PDB file of C-alpha atoms in Angstrom:
ATOM      1  CA  MET A   1       0.000   0.000   0.000  1.00 55.00           C
ATOM      2  CA  PRO A   2       1.237   3.495  -0.744  1.00 62.00           C
ATOM      3  CA  SER A   3       2.565   5.346   2.261  1.00 67.00           C
ATOM      4  CA  GLU A   4       1.017   8.548   3.581  1.00 64.00           C
ATOM      5  CA  LYS A   5       4.084  10.392   2.259  1.00 66.00           C
ATOM      6  CA  ASP A   6       3.503   9.024  -1.268  1.00 64.00           C
ATOM      7  CA  GLN A   7      -0.164   9.892  -1.071  1.00 67.00           C
ATOM      8  CA  ALA A   8       0.629  13.428   0.068  1.00 63.00           C
ATOM      9  CA  LYS A   9       3.160  13.836  -2.762  1.00 64.00           C
ATOM     10  CA  LYS A  10       0.654  12.568  -5.299  1.00 70.00           C
ATOM     11  CA  SER A  11      -2.001  14.844  -3.929  1.00 78.00           C
ATOM     12  CA  LEU A  12       0.339  17.863  -4.207  1.00 80.00           C
ATOM     13  CA  THR A  13       1.193  16.946  -7.795  1.00 82.00           C
ATOM     14  CA  GLN A  14      -2.480  16.659  -8.645  1.00 83.00           C
ATOM     15  CA  ARG A  15      -3.187  20.062  -7.122  1.00 84.00           C
ATOM     16  CA  LEU A  16      -0.337  21.714  -9.015  1.00 86.00           C
ATOM     17  CA  ALA A  17      -1.151  20.094 -12.363  1.00 90.00           C
ATOM     18  CA  LEU A  18      -2.828  22.447 -14.810  1.00 90.00           C
ATOM     19  CA  LYS A  19      -6.332  21.423 -15.823  1.00 90.00           C
ATOM     20  CA  SER A  20      -6.811  23.915 -18.679  1.00 95.00           C
ATOM     21  CA  ARG A  21      -5.560  22.733 -22.048  1.00 96.00           C
ATOM     22  CA  ILE A  22      -4.761  26.258 -23.229  1.00 97.00           C
ATOM     23  CA  ALA A  23      -2.821  26.915 -20.010  1.00 97.00           C
ATOM     24  CA  LYS A  24      -0.707  23.806 -20.621  1.00 97.00           C
ATOM     25  CA  GLU A  25      -0.033  24.825 -24.203  1.00 98.00           C
ATOM     26  CA  THR A  26       0.827  28.395 -23.212  1.00 98.00           C
ATOM     27  CA  LEU A  27       3.301  27.196 -20.592  1.00 98.00           C
ATOM     28  CA  SER A  28       4.786  24.781 -23.122  1.00 98.00           C
ATOM     29  CA  GLU A  29       5.345  27.537 -25.700  1.00 98.00           C
ATOM     30  CA  PHE A  30       6.952  29.762 -23.073  1.00 98.00           C
ATOM     31  CA  LEU A  31       9.379  27.032 -22.014  1.00 98.00           C
ATOM     32  CA  GLY A  32      10.179  25.971 -25.567  1.00 98.00           C
ATOM     33  CA  THR A  33      10.984  29.496 -26.727  1.00 98.00           C
ATOM     34  CA  PHE A  34      13.035  30.065 -23.574  1.00 98.00           C
ATOM     35  CA  ILE A  35      15.101  26.939 -24.298  1.00 98.00           C
ATOM     36  CA  MET A  36      15.617  27.960 -27.915  1.00 98.00           C
ATOM     37  CA  ILE A  37      16.886  31.434 -27.008  1.00 98.00           C
ATOM     38  CA  VAL A  38      19.159  30.372 -24.146  1.00 98.00           C
ATOM     39  CA  LEU A  39      20.850  27.599 -26.117  1.00 98.00           C
ATOM     40  CA  GLY A  40      20.676  29.374 -29.494  1.00 98.00           C
ATOM     41  CA  CYS A  41      21.809  32.843 -28.469  1.00 98.00           C
ATOM     42  CA  GLY A  42      24.184  31.184 -26.014  1.00 98.00           C
ATOM     43  CA  SER A  43      25.972  29.550 -28.957  1.00 98.00           C
ATOM     44  CA  ILE A  44      26.356  32.986 -30.555  1.00 98.00           C
ATOM     45  CA  ALA A  45      27.599  34.509 -27.307  1.00 98.00           C
ATOM     46  CA  GLN A  46      30.251  31.826 -26.883  1.00 98.00           C
ATOM     47  CA  ALA A  47      31.565  32.378 -30.398  1.00 98.00           C
ATOM     48  CA  VAL A  48      31.522  36.181 -30.219  1.00 98.00           C
ATOM     49  CA  LEU A  49      32.871  36.683 -26.713  1.00 98.00           C
ATOM     50  CA  SER A  50      35.699  34.201 -27.282  1.00 97.00           C
ATOM     51  CA  ARG A  51      36.533  36.075 -30.503  1.00 97.00           C
ATOM     52  CA  GLY A  52      36.172  32.873 -32.475  1.00 97.00           C
ATOM     53  CA  HIS A  53      38.304  30.632 -30.256  1.00 97.00           C
ATOM     54  CA  PHE A  54      35.322  28.661 -28.931  1.00 97.00           C
ATOM     55  CA  GLY A  55      33.021  28.833 -31.919  1.00 97.00           C
ATOM     56  CA  GLY A  56      32.231  30.371 -35.267  1.00 97.00           C
ATOM     57  CA  ILE A  57      29.607  30.413 -37.978  1.00 96.00           C
ATOM     58  CA  ILE A  58      29.475  26.601 -38.076  1.00 97.00           C
ATOM     59  CA  THR A  59      28.904  26.199 -34.344  1.00 97.00           C
ATOM     60  CA  ILE A  60      26.354  29.024 -34.416  1.00 98.00           C
ATOM     61  CA  ASN A  61      24.343  27.463 -37.246  1.00 97.00           C
ATOM     62  CA  ILE A  62      24.479  23.995 -35.725  1.00 98.00           C
ATOM     63  CA  GLY A  63      23.995  25.281 -32.178  1.00 98.00           C
ATOM     64  CA  PHE A  64      20.900  27.335 -32.962  1.00 98.00           C
ATOM     65  CA  ALA A  65      19.352  24.568 -35.065  1.00 98.00           C
ATOM     66  CA  THR A  66      20.016  22.024 -32.319  1.00 98.00           C
ATOM     67  CA  ALA A  67      18.528  24.409 -29.769  1.00 98.00           C
ATOM     68  CA  VAL A  68      15.324  24.353 -31.830  1.00 98.00           C
ATOM     69  CA  VAL A  69      15.428  20.545 -31.916  1.00 98.00           C
ATOM     70  CA  MET A  70      15.772  20.338 -28.132  1.00 98.00           C
ATOM     71  CA  ALA A  71      12.959  22.852 -27.639  1.00 98.00           C
ATOM     72  CA  LEU A  72      10.710  20.829 -29.948  1.00 98.00           C
ATOM     73  CA  TYR A  73      11.363  17.605 -28.064  1.00 98.00           C
ATOM     74  CA  VAL A  74      10.316  19.324 -24.847  1.00 98.00           C
ATOM     75  CA  THR A  75       7.142  20.903 -26.230  1.00 98.00           C
ATOM     76  CA  PHE A  76       6.002  18.964 -29.280  1.00 97.00           C
ATOM     77  CA  GLY A  77       3.622  16.615 -27.510  1.00 96.00           C
ATOM     78  CA  VAL A  78       1.911  19.409 -25.590  1.00 97.00           C
ATOM     79  CA  SER A  79       1.597  22.451 -27.851  1.00 97.00           C
ATOM     80  CA  GLY A  80       2.996  21.260 -31.161  1.00 97.00           C
ATOM     81  CA  GLY A  81       6.270  23.073 -30.554  1.00 97.00           C
ATOM     82  CA  HIS A  82       5.564  26.216 -32.568  1.00 98.00           C
ATOM     83  CA  ILE A  83       8.027  28.432 -30.610  1.00 98.00           C
ATOM     84  CA  ASN A  84       7.530  30.991 -33.399  1.00 98.00           C
ATOM     85  CA  PRO A  85       4.628  33.420 -33.964  1.00 98.00           C
ATOM     86  CA  ALA A  86       4.984  32.973 -37.731  1.00 98.00           C
ATOM     87  CA  VAL A  87       4.400  29.230 -37.361  1.00 98.00           C
ATOM     88  CA  SER A  88       1.389  29.826 -35.109  1.00 98.00           C
ATOM     89  CA  PHE A  89       0.010  32.334 -37.621  1.00 98.00           C
ATOM     90  CA  ALA A  90       0.337  29.870 -40.491  1.00 98.00           C
ATOM     91  CA  MET A  91      -1.293  27.099 -38.450  1.00 98.00           C
ATOM     92  CA  CYS A  92      -4.262  29.347 -37.705  1.00 98.00           C
ATOM     93  CA  ALA A  93      -4.465  30.764 -41.229  1.00 98.00           C
ATOM     94  CA  PHE A  94      -4.763  27.295 -42.743  1.00 97.00           C
ATOM     95  CA  GLY A  95      -7.143  25.862 -40.191  1.00 96.00           C
ATOM     96  CA  ARG A  96      -4.661  23.758 -38.245  1.00 96.00           C
ATOM     97  CA  MET A  97      -5.182  25.623 -34.976  1.00 97.00           C
ATOM     98  CA  GLU A  98      -8.063  27.645 -33.560  1.00 97.00           C
ATOM     99  CA  TRP A  99      -7.574  31.408 -33.771  1.00 98.00           C
ATOM    100  CA  PHE A 100      -8.501  31.917 -30.121  1.00 98.00           C
ATOM    101  CA  LYS A 101      -5.224  30.202 -29.173  1.00 98.00           C
ATOM    102  CA  PHE A 102      -3.106  32.576 -31.245  1.00 98.00           C
ATOM    103  CA  PRO A 103      -2.672  35.386 -28.679  1.00 98.00           C
ATOM    104  CA  PHE A 104      -1.846  32.867 -25.931  1.00 98.00           C
ATOM    105  CA  TYR A 105       0.808  31.169 -28.050  1.00 98.00           C
ATOM    106  CA  VAL A 106       2.338  34.422 -29.288  1.00 98.00           C
ATOM    107  CA  GLY A 107       2.327  36.043 -25.856  1.00 98.00           C
ATOM    108  CA  ALA A 108       4.083  33.017 -24.378  1.00 98.00           C
ATOM    109  CA  GLN A 109       6.631  32.971 -27.194  1.00 98.00           C
ATOM    110  CA  PHE A 110       7.521  36.646 -26.810  1.00 98.00           C
ATOM    111  CA  LEU A 111       7.776  36.338 -23.029  1.00 98.00           C
ATOM    112  CA  GLY A 112       9.860  33.161 -23.251  1.00 98.00           C
ATOM    113  CA  ALA A 113      12.252  34.837 -25.686  1.00 98.00           C
ATOM    114  CA  PHE A 114      12.608  37.889 -23.423  1.00 98.00           C
ATOM    115  CA  VAL A 115      13.367  35.781 -20.358  1.00 98.00           C
ATOM    116  CA  GLY A 116      15.745  33.662 -22.426  1.00 98.00           C
ATOM    117  CA  ALA A 117      17.656  36.757 -23.548  1.00 98.00           C
ATOM    118  CA  ALA A 118      17.871  37.951 -19.945  1.00 98.00           C
ATOM    119  CA  THR A 119      19.241  34.551 -18.947  1.00 98.00           C
ATOM    120  CA  VAL A 120      21.955  34.634 -21.626  1.00 98.00           C
ATOM    121  CA  PHE A 121      22.851  38.163 -20.522  1.00 98.00           C
ATOM    122  CA  GLY A 122      23.139  37.031 -16.913  1.00 98.00           C
ATOM    123  CA  ILE A 123      25.245  33.971 -17.729  1.00 98.00           C
ATOM    124  CA  TYR A 124      27.618  35.923 -19.945  1.00 98.00           C
ATOM    125  CA  TYR A 125      27.530  39.200 -18.017  1.00 98.00           C
ATOM    126  CA  ASP A 126      31.188  39.024 -16.976  1.00 98.00           C
ATOM    127  CA  GLY A 127      32.222  38.168 -20.522  1.00 98.00           C
ATOM    128  CA  LEU A 128      30.194  41.046 -21.946  1.00 98.00           C
ATOM    129  CA  MET A 129      31.751  43.482 -19.489  1.00 97.00           C
ATOM    130  CA  ALA A 130      35.261  42.267 -20.284  1.00 97.00           C
ATOM    131  CA  PHE A 131      34.768  42.133 -24.054  1.00 97.00           C
ATOM    132  CA  ALA A 132      34.834  45.884 -24.775  1.00 95.00           C
ATOM    133  CA  ASP A 133      35.827  47.427 -21.459  1.00 95.00           C
ATOM    134  CA  GLY A 134      32.239  47.441 -20.228  1.00 94.00           C
ATOM    135  CA  LYS A 135      30.797  49.053 -23.357  1.00 96.00           C
ATOM    136  CA  LEU A 136      27.731  47.483 -24.923  1.00 98.00           C
ATOM    137  CA  LEU A 137      28.050  48.264 -28.624  1.00 98.00           C
ATOM    138  CA  ILE A 138      25.779  47.753 -31.615  1.00 97.00           C
ATOM    139  CA  SER A 139      28.358  48.139 -34.401  1.00 95.00           C
ATOM    140  CA  GLY A 140      32.069  47.818 -34.914  1.00 95.00           C
ATOM    141  CA  GLU A 141      34.516  45.032 -34.181  1.00 95.00           C
ATOM    142  CA  ASN A 142      33.469  44.949 -30.542  1.00 97.00           C
ATOM    143  CA  ALA A 143      29.734  44.858 -31.209  1.00 98.00           C
ATOM    144  CA  THR A 144      27.728  42.461 -29.059  1.00 98.00           C
ATOM    145  CA  ALA A 145      24.107  43.417 -29.757  1.00 98.00           C
ATOM    146  CA  PHE A 146      23.894  40.831 -32.544  1.00 97.00           C
ATOM    147  CA  ILE A 147      24.346  38.090 -29.955  1.00 98.00           C
ATOM    148  CA  PHE A 148      20.696  38.651 -29.119  1.00 98.00           C
ATOM    149  CA  ALA A 149      18.966  39.986 -32.248  1.00 98.00           C
ATOM    150  CA  THR A 150      19.675  40.035 -35.975  1.00 98.00           C
ATOM    151  CA  TYR A 151      21.062  43.003 -37.904  1.00 98.00           C
ATOM    152  CA  PRO A 152      21.463  43.510 -41.663  1.00 97.00           C
ATOM    153  CA  ALA A 153      24.775  43.507 -43.493  1.00 96.00           C
ATOM    154  CA  PRO A 154      25.847  47.061 -44.454  1.00 95.00           C
ATOM    155  CA  PHE A 155      25.122  46.513 -48.147  1.00 97.00           C
ATOM    156  CA  VAL A 156      21.564  45.204 -47.707  1.00 97.00           C
ATOM    157  CA  SER A 157      18.694  47.530 -48.637  1.00 97.00           C
ATOM    158  CA  VAL A 158      15.371  47.603 -46.810  1.00 97.00           C
ATOM    159  CA  PRO A 159      13.525  45.864 -49.691  1.00 97.00           C
ATOM    160  CA  GLY A 160      16.329  43.328 -49.912  1.00 97.00           C
ATOM    161  CA  ALA A 161      16.200  42.586 -46.192  1.00 98.00           C
ATOM    162  CA  PHE A 162      12.422  42.244 -46.286  1.00 98.00           C
ATOM    163  CA  ALA A 163      12.563  39.858 -49.245  1.00 98.00           C
ATOM    164  CA  ASP A 164      15.261  37.893 -47.426  1.00 98.00           C
ATOM    165  CA  GLN A 165      13.016  37.318 -44.406  1.00 98.00           C
ATOM    166  CA  VAL A 166       9.956  36.514 -46.510  1.00 98.00           C
ATOM    167  CA  VAL A 167      11.760  33.938 -48.649  1.00 98.00           C
ATOM    168  CA  SER A 168      13.642  32.227 -45.804  1.00 98.00           C
ATOM    169  CA  THR A 169      10.479  31.846 -43.718  1.00 98.00           C
ATOM    170  CA  MET A 170       8.553  30.757 -46.794  1.00 98.00           C
ATOM    171  CA  PHE A 171      10.935  27.823 -47.215  1.00 98.00           C
ATOM    172  CA  LEU A 172      10.708  27.059 -43.492  1.00 98.00           C
ATOM    173  CA  LEU A 173       6.920  26.709 -43.501  1.00 98.00           C
ATOM    174  CA  LEU A 174       6.700  25.099 -46.926  1.00 98.00           C
ATOM    175  CA  ILE A 175       8.926  22.250 -45.799  1.00 98.00           C
ATOM    176  CA  VAL A 176       7.381  22.033 -42.322  1.00 97.00           C
ATOM    177  CA  PHE A 177       4.006  21.510 -44.009  1.00 97.00           C
ATOM    178  CA  ALA A 178       5.598  18.746 -46.088  1.00 97.00           C
ATOM    179  CA  ILE A 179       7.136  17.073 -43.049  1.00 96.00           C
ATOM    180  CA  PHE A 180       3.733  16.777 -41.375  1.00 95.00           C
ATOM    181  CA  ASP A 181       1.766  15.822 -44.483  1.00 95.00           C
ATOM    182  CA  SER A 182       0.799  12.187 -43.865  1.00 91.00           C
ATOM    183  CA  ARG A 183      -0.064  11.791 -47.548  1.00 94.00           C
ATOM    184  CA  ASN A 184       3.466  12.707 -48.592  1.00 95.00           C
ATOM    185  CA  LEU A 185       6.687  10.813 -47.876  1.00 92.00           C
ATOM    186  CA  GLY A 186       6.574  11.848 -44.229  1.00 85.00           C
ATOM    187  CA  VAL A 187       9.096  11.504 -41.416  1.00 93.00           C
ATOM    188  CA  PRO A 188       9.273   8.620 -38.906  1.00 94.00           C
ATOM    189  CA  ARG A 189       7.404   9.560 -35.756  1.00 93.00           C
ATOM    190  CA  GLY A 190       9.699  11.152 -33.210  1.00 95.00           C
ATOM    191  CA  LEU A 191      12.245  12.329 -35.777  1.00 97.00           C
ATOM    192  CA  GLU A 192      10.298  15.391 -36.916  1.00 97.00           C
ATOM    193  CA  PRO A 193      12.314  17.756 -34.662  1.00 98.00           C
ATOM    194  CA  VAL A 194      15.581  16.388 -36.052  1.00 98.00           C
ATOM    195  CA  VAL A 195      14.475  16.995 -39.638  1.00 98.00           C
ATOM    196  CA  ILE A 196      13.342  20.515 -38.719  1.00 98.00           C
ATOM    197  CA  GLY A 197      16.781  21.086 -37.225  1.00 98.00           C
ATOM    198  CA  LEU A 198      18.391  20.001 -40.495  1.00 98.00           C
ATOM    199  CA  LEU A 199      16.011  22.333 -42.323  1.00 98.00           C
ATOM    200  CA  ILE A 200      17.126  25.279 -40.181  1.00 98.00           C
ATOM    201  CA  ILE A 201      20.776  24.418 -40.791  1.00 98.00           C
ATOM    202  CA  VAL A 202      20.371  24.432 -44.567  1.00 98.00           C
ATOM    203  CA  ILE A 203      18.374  27.676 -44.534  1.00 98.00           C
ATOM    204  CA  SER A 204      20.993  29.315 -42.292  1.00 97.00           C
ATOM    205  CA  CYS A 205      23.805  28.098 -44.541  1.00 97.00           C
ATOM    206  CA  SER A 206      22.112  29.316 -47.715  1.00 97.00           C
ATOM    207  CA  LEU A 207      20.058  32.374 -46.751  1.00 97.00           C
ATOM    208  CA  GLY A 208      21.666  33.684 -43.581  1.00 97.00           C
ATOM    209  CA  PHE A 209      24.232  36.103 -44.994  1.00 97.00           C
ATOM    210  CA  ASN A 210      22.059  39.161 -45.591  1.00 97.00           C
ATOM    211  CA  SER A 211      20.429  39.606 -42.209  1.00 95.00           C
ATOM    212  CA  GLY A 212      21.022  36.672 -39.912  1.00 94.00           C
ATOM    213  CA  CYS A 213      18.065  34.483 -40.856  1.00 94.00           C
ATOM    214  CA  ALA A 214      15.749  35.260 -37.918  1.00 97.00           C
ATOM    215  CA  MET A 215      12.555  33.755 -39.407  1.00 98.00           C
ATOM    216  CA  ASN A 216      10.897  34.281 -36.034  1.00 98.00           C
ATOM    217  CA  PRO A 217       9.375  37.532 -34.678  1.00 98.00           C
ATOM    218  CA  ALA A 218       9.675  36.426 -31.044  1.00 98.00           C
ATOM    219  CA  ARG A 219      13.267  35.258 -31.452  1.00 98.00           C
ATOM    220  CA  ASP A 220      14.231  38.712 -32.733  1.00 98.00           C
ATOM    221  CA  LEU A 221      11.957  41.345 -31.203  1.00 98.00           C
ATOM    222  CA  SER A 222      11.977  40.232 -27.564  1.00 98.00           C
ATOM    223  CA  PRO A 223      15.776  39.929 -27.289  1.00 98.00           C
ATOM    224  CA  ARG A 224      16.090  43.254 -29.129  1.00 98.00           C
ATOM    225  CA  LEU A 225      13.809  44.890 -26.578  1.00 98.00           C
ATOM    226  CA  PHE A 226      15.853  43.325 -23.790  1.00 98.00           C
ATOM    227  CA  THR A 227      19.088  44.766 -25.192  1.00 98.00           C
ATOM    228  CA  ALA A 228      17.475  48.204 -25.424  1.00 98.00           C
ATOM    229  CA  LEU A 229      16.659  48.028 -21.718  1.00 98.00           C
ATOM    230  CA  ALA A 230      19.885  46.319 -20.633  1.00 98.00           C
ATOM    231  CA  GLY A 231      22.336  48.959 -21.823  1.00 97.00           C
ATOM    232  CA  TRP A 232      22.671  48.912 -25.589  1.00 98.00           C
ATOM    233  CA  GLY A 233      20.047  51.642 -25.849  1.00 98.00           C
ATOM    234  CA  PHE A 234      17.098  52.149 -28.151  1.00 97.00           C
ATOM    235  CA  GLU A 235      19.404  52.584 -31.110  1.00 98.00           C
ATOM    236  CA  VAL A 236      18.906  48.825 -31.517  1.00 98.00           C
ATOM    237  CA  PHE A 237      15.550  49.771 -33.082  1.00 98.00           C
ATOM    238  CA  THR A 238      16.904  52.450 -35.433  1.00 97.00           C
ATOM    239  CA  PHE A 239      20.148  50.813 -36.538  1.00 97.00           C
ATOM    240  CA  GLY A 240      20.239  49.516 -40.119  1.00 95.00           C
ATOM    241  CA  ASN A 241      17.537  51.859 -41.487  1.00 95.00           C
ATOM    242  CA  ASN A 242      15.080  50.918 -38.729  1.00 97.00           C
ATOM    243  CA  PHE A 243      15.573  47.250 -39.532  1.00 98.00           C
ATOM    244  CA  TRP A 244      13.766  45.985 -36.397  1.00 98.00           C
ATOM    245  CA  TRP A 245      10.315  45.582 -37.992  1.00 98.00           C
ATOM    246  CA  ILE A 246      11.553  43.425 -40.881  1.00 98.00           C
ATOM    247  CA  PRO A 247      12.200  40.237 -38.813  1.00 98.00           C
ATOM    248  CA  VAL A 248       8.729  40.777 -37.324  1.00 98.00           C
ATOM    249  CA  VAL A 249       6.600  41.384 -40.412  1.00 98.00           C
ATOM    250  CA  GLY A 250       8.652  39.502 -43.013  1.00 98.00           C
ATOM    251  CA  PRO A 251       8.362  36.076 -41.344  1.00 98.00           C
ATOM    252  CA  MET A 252       4.585  36.448 -40.976  1.00 98.00           C
ATOM    253  CA  VAL A 253       4.239  37.117 -44.701  1.00 98.00           C
ATOM    254  CA  GLY A 254       6.683  34.354 -45.569  1.00 98.00           C
ATOM    255  CA  ALA A 255       4.945  31.825 -43.320  1.00 98.00           C
ATOM    256  CA  PHE A 256       1.624  32.424 -45.038  1.00 98.00           C
ATOM    257  CA  LEU A 257       3.206  32.168 -48.489  1.00 98.00           C
ATOM    258  CA  GLY A 258       5.041  28.969 -47.571  1.00 98.00           C
ATOM    259  CA  GLY A 259       1.891  27.261 -46.355  1.00 98.00           C
ATOM    260  CA  LEU A 260      -0.093  28.513 -49.329  1.00 98.00           C
ATOM    261  CA  ILE A 261       2.496  27.326 -51.858  1.00 98.00           C
ATOM    262  CA  TYR A 262       2.609  23.847 -50.338  1.00 98.00           C
ATOM    263  CA  ILE A 263      -1.164  23.546 -50.362  1.00 97.00           C
ATOM    264  CA  LEU A 264      -1.529  24.856 -53.933  1.00 97.00           C
ATOM    265  CA  PHE A 265       1.347  22.867 -55.416  1.00 98.00           C
ATOM    266  CA  ILE A 266       1.207  19.632 -53.407  1.00 97.00           C
ATOM    267  CA  GLN A 267      -1.456  19.064 -50.772  1.00 95.00           C
ATOM    268  CA  MET A 268      -4.608  19.886 -52.722  1.00 94.00           C
ATOM    269  CA  HIS A 269      -3.587  17.475 -55.477  1.00 95.00           C
ATOM    270  CA  HIS A 270      -3.497  14.388 -53.273  1.00 92.00           C
ATOM    271  CA  LEU A 271      -6.086  11.917 -54.483  1.00 81.00           C
ATOM    272  CA  ASN A 272      -8.774  10.713 -52.128  1.00 74.00           C
ATOM    273  CA  PRO A 273      -7.443   7.363 -50.808  1.00 58.00           C
ATOM    274  CA  ASP A 274     -10.799   5.604 -51.246  1.00 55.00           C
ATOM    275  CA  LEU A 275     -11.255   6.851 -54.806  1.00 48.00           C
ATOM    276  CA  GLU A 276      -7.654   5.979 -55.607  1.00 47.00           C
ATOM    277  CA  VAL A 277      -8.127   2.382 -54.494  1.00 43.00           C
ATOM    278  CA  LYS A 278     -11.382   1.988 -56.474  1.00 48.00           C
ATOM    279  CA  ALA A 279      -9.905   3.566 -59.605  1.00 43.00           C
ATOM    280  CA  GLU A 280      -6.816   1.340 -59.667  1.00 46.00           C
ATOM    281  CA  PRO A 281      -7.220  -1.446 -62.275  1.00 46.00           C
ATOM    282  CA  ALA A 282      -6.266  -5.051 -61.713  1.00 43.00           C
ATOM    283  CA  GLU A 283      -2.985  -4.581 -63.524  1.00 43.00           C
ATOM    284  CA  ASN A 284      -0.751  -1.887 -62.141  1.00 44.00           C
ATOM    285  CA  ASN A 285      -0.670   0.968 -64.657  1.00 40.00           C
ATOM    286  CA  LEU A 286       1.751   3.139 -62.719  1.00 38.00           C
ATOM    287  CA  GLU A 287       4.835   4.206 -64.557  1.00 40.00           C
ATOM    288  CA  LYS A 288       8.083   3.056 -62.991  1.00 34.00           C
ATOM    289  CA  HIS A 289       8.969   6.580 -61.864  1.00 34.00           C
ATOM    290  CA  GLU A 290       5.637   7.084 -60.091  1.00 35.00           C
ATOM    291  CA  LEU A 291       4.964   6.113 -56.500  1.00 34.00           C
ATOM    292  CA  SER A 292       1.696   5.142 -54.899  1.00 32.00           C
ATOM    293  CA  VAL A 293       1.412   7.193 -51.728  1.00 31.00           C
ATOM    294  CA  ILE A 294      -1.873   5.896 -50.357  1.00 29.00           C
ATOM    295  CA  MET A 295      -1.742   6.369 -46.575  1.00 27.00           C
TER     296      MET A 295
END
């Protein structure tokens, strides 16, 4: 028989457990975005503050992508692991999530990213103070603001930066829709986060040069706001021709386009499985290069 101590512990757990589904999902999105920022921005901080001795562009790309993978494994079974307002927007826009959940998800994501940025700042505070004699700079060889938020390369125009964010997020959502399309090739259950991590690596390696490949309004805006309050100043919002709004608006547009393109080019053309079975003749008339994807 369970002891009184075990019963009391179980009773406490039951009392603390959230009963509301939306509350569970909100908490999950907060934690997932927090994990992503701490481990992702932490990989940037290690590379920057060590002046390349303990990391570089390869460790940053792999580190941030792996941070997303870890965050997804923590949250996927509870909230779907969006950890990105652009993803949540696309899910709502295409009927994969109820709109009433959108503000809860987005609020949790922005808050999780802000707390994550504060955590990275606290962990690396001594390194930040030693890096440029206590100065928190936005530009120059001793700049550290880009540890937390993305900034455009000097040659990138505003239209170019906006197109960059739209296209990179478009590819992100287009392929995410493919990964979770059960009528397509699919991914073995449990490996979806790993494939998404590989997706982020290839996007970062191919489309990250212009403006850092944010693809996530919460990942960029919340840490940027934190840096404004923590000592870098509100120039973080005006630097780069007022670049700050581009990683916020661009990913939302790109997410919608990515989902729309996948649906128009692939998903809507899947045959009805029942009709496909009835229409198939006794002898297989598929060409050798065609695959039957009845699922």
